[in-house]
PDB file of C-alpha atoms and ligand atoms in Angstrom:
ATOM      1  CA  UNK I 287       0.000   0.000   0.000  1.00  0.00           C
ATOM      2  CA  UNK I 288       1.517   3.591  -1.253  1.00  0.00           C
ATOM      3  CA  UNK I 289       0.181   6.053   0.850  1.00  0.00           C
ATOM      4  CA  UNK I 290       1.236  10.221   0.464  1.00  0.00           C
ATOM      5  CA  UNK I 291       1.125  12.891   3.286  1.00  0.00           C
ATOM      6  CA  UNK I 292       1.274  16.094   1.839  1.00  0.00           C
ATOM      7  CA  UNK I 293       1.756  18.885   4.234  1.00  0.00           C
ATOM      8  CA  UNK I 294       0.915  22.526   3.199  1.00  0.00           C
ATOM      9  CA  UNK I 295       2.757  26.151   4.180  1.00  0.00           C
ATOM     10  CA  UNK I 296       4.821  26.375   7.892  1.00  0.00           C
ATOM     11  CA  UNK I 297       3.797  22.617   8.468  1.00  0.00           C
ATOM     12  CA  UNK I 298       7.686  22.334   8.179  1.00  0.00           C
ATOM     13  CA  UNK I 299       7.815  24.467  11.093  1.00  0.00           C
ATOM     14  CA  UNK I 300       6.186  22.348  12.908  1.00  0.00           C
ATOM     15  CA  UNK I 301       7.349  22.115  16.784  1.00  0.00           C
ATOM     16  CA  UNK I 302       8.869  25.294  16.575  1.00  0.00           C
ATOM     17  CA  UNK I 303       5.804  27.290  15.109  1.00  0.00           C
ATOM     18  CA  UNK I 304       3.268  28.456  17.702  1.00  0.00           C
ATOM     19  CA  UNK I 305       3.856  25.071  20.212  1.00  0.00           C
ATOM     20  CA  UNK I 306       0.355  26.182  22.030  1.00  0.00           C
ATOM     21  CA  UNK I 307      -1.551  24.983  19.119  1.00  0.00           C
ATOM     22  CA  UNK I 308       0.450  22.846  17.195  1.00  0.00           C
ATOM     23  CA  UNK I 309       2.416  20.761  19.580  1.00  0.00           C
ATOM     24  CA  UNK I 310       5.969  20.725  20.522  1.00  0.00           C
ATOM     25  CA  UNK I 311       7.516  17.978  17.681  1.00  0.00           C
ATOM     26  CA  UNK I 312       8.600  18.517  14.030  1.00  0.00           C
ATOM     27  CA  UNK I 313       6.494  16.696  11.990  1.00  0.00           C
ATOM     28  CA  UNK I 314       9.833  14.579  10.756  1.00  0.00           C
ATOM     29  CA  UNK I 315      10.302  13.402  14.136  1.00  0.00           C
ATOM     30  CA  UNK I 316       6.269  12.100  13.861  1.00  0.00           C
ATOM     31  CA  UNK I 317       6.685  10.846  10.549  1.00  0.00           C
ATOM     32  CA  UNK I 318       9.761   8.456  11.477  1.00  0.00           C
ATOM     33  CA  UNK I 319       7.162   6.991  14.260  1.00  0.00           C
ATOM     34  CA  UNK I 320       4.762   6.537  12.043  1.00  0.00           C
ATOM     35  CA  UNK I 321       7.067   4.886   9.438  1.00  0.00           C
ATOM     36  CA  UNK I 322       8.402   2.645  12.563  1.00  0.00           C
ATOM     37  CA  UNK I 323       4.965   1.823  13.522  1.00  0.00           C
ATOM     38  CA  UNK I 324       2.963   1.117  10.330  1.00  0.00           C
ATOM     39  CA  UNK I 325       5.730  -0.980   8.068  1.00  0.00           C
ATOM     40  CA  UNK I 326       2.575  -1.622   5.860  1.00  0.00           C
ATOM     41  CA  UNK I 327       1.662   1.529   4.812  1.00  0.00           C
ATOM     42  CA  UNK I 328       4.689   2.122   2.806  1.00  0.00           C
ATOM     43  CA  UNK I 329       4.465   6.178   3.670  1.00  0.00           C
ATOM     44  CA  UNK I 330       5.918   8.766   1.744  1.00  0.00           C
ATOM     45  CA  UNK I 331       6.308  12.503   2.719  1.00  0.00           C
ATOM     46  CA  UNK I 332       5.942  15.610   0.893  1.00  0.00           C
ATOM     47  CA  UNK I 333       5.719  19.008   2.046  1.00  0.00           C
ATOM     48  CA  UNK I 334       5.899  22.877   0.211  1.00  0.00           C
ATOM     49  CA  UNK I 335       4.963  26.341   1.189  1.00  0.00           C
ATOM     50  CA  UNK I 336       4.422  26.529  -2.703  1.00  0.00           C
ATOM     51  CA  UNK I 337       0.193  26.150  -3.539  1.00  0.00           C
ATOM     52  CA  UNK I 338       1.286  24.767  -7.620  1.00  0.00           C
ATOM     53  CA  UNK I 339       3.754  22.717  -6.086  1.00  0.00           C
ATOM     54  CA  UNK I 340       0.956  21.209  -3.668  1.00  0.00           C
ATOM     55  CA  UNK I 341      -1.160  20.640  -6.681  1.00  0.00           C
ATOM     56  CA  UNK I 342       1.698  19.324  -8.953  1.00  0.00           C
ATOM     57  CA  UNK I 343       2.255  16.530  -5.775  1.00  0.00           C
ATOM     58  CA  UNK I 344      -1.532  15.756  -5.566  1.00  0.00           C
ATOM     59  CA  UNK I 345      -1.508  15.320  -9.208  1.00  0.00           C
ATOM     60  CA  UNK I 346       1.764  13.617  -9.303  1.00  0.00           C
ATOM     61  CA  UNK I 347       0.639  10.506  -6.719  1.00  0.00           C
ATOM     62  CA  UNK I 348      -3.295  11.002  -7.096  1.00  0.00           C
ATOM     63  CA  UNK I 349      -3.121   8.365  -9.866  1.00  0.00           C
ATOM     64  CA  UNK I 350      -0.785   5.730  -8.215  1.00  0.00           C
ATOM     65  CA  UNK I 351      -0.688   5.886  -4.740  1.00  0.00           C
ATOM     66  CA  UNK I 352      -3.940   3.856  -2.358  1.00  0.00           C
ATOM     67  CA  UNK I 353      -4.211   6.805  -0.435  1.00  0.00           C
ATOM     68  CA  UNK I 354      -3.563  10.582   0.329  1.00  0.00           C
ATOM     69  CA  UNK I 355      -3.518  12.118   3.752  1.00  0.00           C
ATOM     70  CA  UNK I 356      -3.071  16.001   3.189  1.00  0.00           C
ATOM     71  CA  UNK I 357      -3.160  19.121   5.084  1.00  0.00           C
ATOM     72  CA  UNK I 358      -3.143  21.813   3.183  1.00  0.00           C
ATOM     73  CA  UNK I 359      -2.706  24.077   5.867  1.00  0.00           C
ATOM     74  CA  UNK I 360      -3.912  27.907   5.110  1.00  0.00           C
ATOM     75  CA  UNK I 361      -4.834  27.059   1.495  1.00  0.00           C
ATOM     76  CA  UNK I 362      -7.236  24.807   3.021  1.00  0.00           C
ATOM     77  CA  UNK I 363      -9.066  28.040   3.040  1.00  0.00           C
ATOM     78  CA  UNK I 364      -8.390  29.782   0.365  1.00  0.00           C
ATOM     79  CA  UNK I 365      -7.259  27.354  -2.359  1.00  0.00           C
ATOM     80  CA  UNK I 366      -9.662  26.056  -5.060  1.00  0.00           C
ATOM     81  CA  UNK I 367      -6.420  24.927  -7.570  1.00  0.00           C
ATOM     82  CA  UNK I 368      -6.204  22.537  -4.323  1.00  0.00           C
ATOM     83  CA  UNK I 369      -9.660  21.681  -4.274  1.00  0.00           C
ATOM     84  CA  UNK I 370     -10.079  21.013  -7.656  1.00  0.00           C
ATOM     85  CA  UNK I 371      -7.229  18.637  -7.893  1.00  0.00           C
ATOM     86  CA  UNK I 372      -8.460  16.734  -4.972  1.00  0.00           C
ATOM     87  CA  UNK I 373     -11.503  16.247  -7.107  1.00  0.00           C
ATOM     88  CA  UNK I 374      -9.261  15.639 -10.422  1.00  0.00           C
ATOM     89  CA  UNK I 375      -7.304  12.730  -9.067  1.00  0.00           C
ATOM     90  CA  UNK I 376      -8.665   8.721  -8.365  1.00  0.00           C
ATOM     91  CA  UNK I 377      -7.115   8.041  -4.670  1.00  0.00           C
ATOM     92  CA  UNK I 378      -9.597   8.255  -1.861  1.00  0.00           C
ATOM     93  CA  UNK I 379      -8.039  11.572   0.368  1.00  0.00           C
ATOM     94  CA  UNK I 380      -8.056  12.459   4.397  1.00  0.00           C
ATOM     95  CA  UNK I 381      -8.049  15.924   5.154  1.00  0.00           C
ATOM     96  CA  UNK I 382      -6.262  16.509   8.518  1.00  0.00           C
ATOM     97  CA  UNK I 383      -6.053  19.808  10.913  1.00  0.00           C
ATOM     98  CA  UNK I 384      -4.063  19.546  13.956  1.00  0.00           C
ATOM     99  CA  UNK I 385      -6.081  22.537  15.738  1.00  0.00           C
ATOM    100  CA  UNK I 386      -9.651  22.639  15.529  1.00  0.00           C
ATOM    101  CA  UNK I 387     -10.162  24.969  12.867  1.00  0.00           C
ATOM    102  CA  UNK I 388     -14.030  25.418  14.047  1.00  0.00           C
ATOM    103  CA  UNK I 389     -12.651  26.606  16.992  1.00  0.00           C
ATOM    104  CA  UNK I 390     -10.845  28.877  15.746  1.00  0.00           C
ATOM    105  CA  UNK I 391     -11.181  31.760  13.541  1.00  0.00           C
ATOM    106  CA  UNK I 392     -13.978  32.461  11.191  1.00  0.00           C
ATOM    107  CA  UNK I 393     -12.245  32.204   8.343  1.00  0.00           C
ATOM    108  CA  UNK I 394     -10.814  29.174   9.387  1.00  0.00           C
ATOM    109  CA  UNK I 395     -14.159  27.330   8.908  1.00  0.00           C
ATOM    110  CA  UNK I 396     -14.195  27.024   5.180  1.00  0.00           C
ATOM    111  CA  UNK I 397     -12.264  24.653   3.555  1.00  0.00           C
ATOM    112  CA  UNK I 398     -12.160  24.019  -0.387  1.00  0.00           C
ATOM    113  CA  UNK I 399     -11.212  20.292   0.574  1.00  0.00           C
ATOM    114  CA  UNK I 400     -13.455  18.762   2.746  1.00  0.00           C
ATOM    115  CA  UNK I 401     -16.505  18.510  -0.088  1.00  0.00           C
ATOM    116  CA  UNK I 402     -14.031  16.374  -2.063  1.00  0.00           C
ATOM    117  CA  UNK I 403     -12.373  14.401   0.242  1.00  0.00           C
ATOM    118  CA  UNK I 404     -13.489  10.736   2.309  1.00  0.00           C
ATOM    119  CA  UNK I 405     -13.512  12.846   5.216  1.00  0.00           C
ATOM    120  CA  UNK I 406     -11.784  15.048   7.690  1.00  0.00           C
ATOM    121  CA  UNK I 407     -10.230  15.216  11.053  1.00  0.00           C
ATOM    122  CA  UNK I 408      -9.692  18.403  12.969  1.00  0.00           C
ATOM    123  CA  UNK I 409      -8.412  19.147  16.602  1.00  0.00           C
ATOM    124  CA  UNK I 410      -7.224  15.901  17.460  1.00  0.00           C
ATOM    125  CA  UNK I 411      -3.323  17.118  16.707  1.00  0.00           C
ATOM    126  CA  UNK I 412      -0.700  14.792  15.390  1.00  0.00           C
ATOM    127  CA  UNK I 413      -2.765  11.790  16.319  1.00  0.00           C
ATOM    128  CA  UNK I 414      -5.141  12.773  13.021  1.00  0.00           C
ATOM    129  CA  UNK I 415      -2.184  11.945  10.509  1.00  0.00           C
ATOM    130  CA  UNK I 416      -2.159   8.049  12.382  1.00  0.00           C
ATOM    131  CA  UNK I 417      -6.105   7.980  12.540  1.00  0.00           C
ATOM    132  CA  UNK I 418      -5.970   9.263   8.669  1.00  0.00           C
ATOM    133  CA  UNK I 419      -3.592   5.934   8.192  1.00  0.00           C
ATOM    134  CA  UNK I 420      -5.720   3.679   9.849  1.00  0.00           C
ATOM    135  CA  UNK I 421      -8.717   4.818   7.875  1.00  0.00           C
ATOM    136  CA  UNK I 422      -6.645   4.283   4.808  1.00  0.00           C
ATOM    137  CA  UNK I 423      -5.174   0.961   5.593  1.00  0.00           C
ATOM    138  CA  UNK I 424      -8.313  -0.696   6.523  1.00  0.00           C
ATOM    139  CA  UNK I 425     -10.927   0.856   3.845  1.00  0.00           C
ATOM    140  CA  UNK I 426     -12.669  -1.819   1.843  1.00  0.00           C
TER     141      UNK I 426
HETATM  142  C1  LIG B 580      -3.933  23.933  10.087  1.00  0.00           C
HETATM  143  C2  LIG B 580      -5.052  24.950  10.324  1.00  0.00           C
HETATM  144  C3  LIG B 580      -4.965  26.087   9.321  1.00  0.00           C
HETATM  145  O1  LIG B 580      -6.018  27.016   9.553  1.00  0.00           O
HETATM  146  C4  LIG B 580      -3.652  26.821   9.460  1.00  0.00           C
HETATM  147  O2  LIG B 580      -3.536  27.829   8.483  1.00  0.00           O
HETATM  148  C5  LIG B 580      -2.485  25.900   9.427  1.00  0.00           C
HETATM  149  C6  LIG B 580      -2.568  24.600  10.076  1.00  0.00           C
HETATM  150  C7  LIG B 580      -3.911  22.839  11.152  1.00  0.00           C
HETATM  151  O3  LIG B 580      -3.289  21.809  10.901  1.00  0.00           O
HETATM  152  O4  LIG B 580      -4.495  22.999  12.221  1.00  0.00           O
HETATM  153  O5  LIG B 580      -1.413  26.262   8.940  1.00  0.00           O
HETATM  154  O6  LIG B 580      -4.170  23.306   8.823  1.00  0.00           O
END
């Protein structure tokens, strides 16, 4: 099973940026765990501050891969290149939100990705990348 997690703008600063909301570890520290832990899932990692780049990726693994987890971080919001490649490409996609973007601010609450994706996990921090997986891995 080939399964992509694409990571939008300052998800690479993960563990430095804003630790209140976002937790305390770089998202390559997480990713190694979740290599260690899911052998299976044979996980690759992709991440750009760059919205075509995001969109060249999706398109890029949307035809091969068995799944994509993605958080497209603030173009979640504002991107509908994003959104429409979501919809473009054949692999079932997760969207994931560390914080709880409805608890956040307004503008936080529309997303151009959750119409065309399997579903979506907010607020649930790291641990929504491994519940993404799971969902994945055990689909029928
Ligand atoms: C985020 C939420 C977005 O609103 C924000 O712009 C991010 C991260 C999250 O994972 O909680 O960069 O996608």
């Amino acid at each position: 099973m080939k399964i992509a997690i694409i990571n939008g703008p300052n998800l690479n600063l993960l563990g430095k940026r804003e630790p209140g909301i976002y937790g305390s570890m770089s998202f390559e520290q997480y990713f190694e765990e979740l290599k260690q832990q899911y052998p299976q899932a044979n996980l690759h990692y992709y991440q750009s501050n760059v919205e075509g780049e995001l969109v060249n990726e999706i398109q890029r693994v949307g035809f091969d891969y068995d799944g994509i987890i993605i958080n497209p971080a603030a173009y979640t919001h504002t991107s509908v290149a994003i959104g429409d490649a979501i919809a473009a490409i054949k692999a079932p996609v997760v969207e994931v939100h560390i914080s709880n973007v409805h608890a956040r601010e307004d503008f936080r609450k529309l997303s151009h990705v959750s119409a065309k994706a399997a579903g979506s996990i907010f607020g649930l921090g790291l641990k929504g990348y491994e519940l993404a997986l799971q969902y994945l891995l055990n689909r029928k």
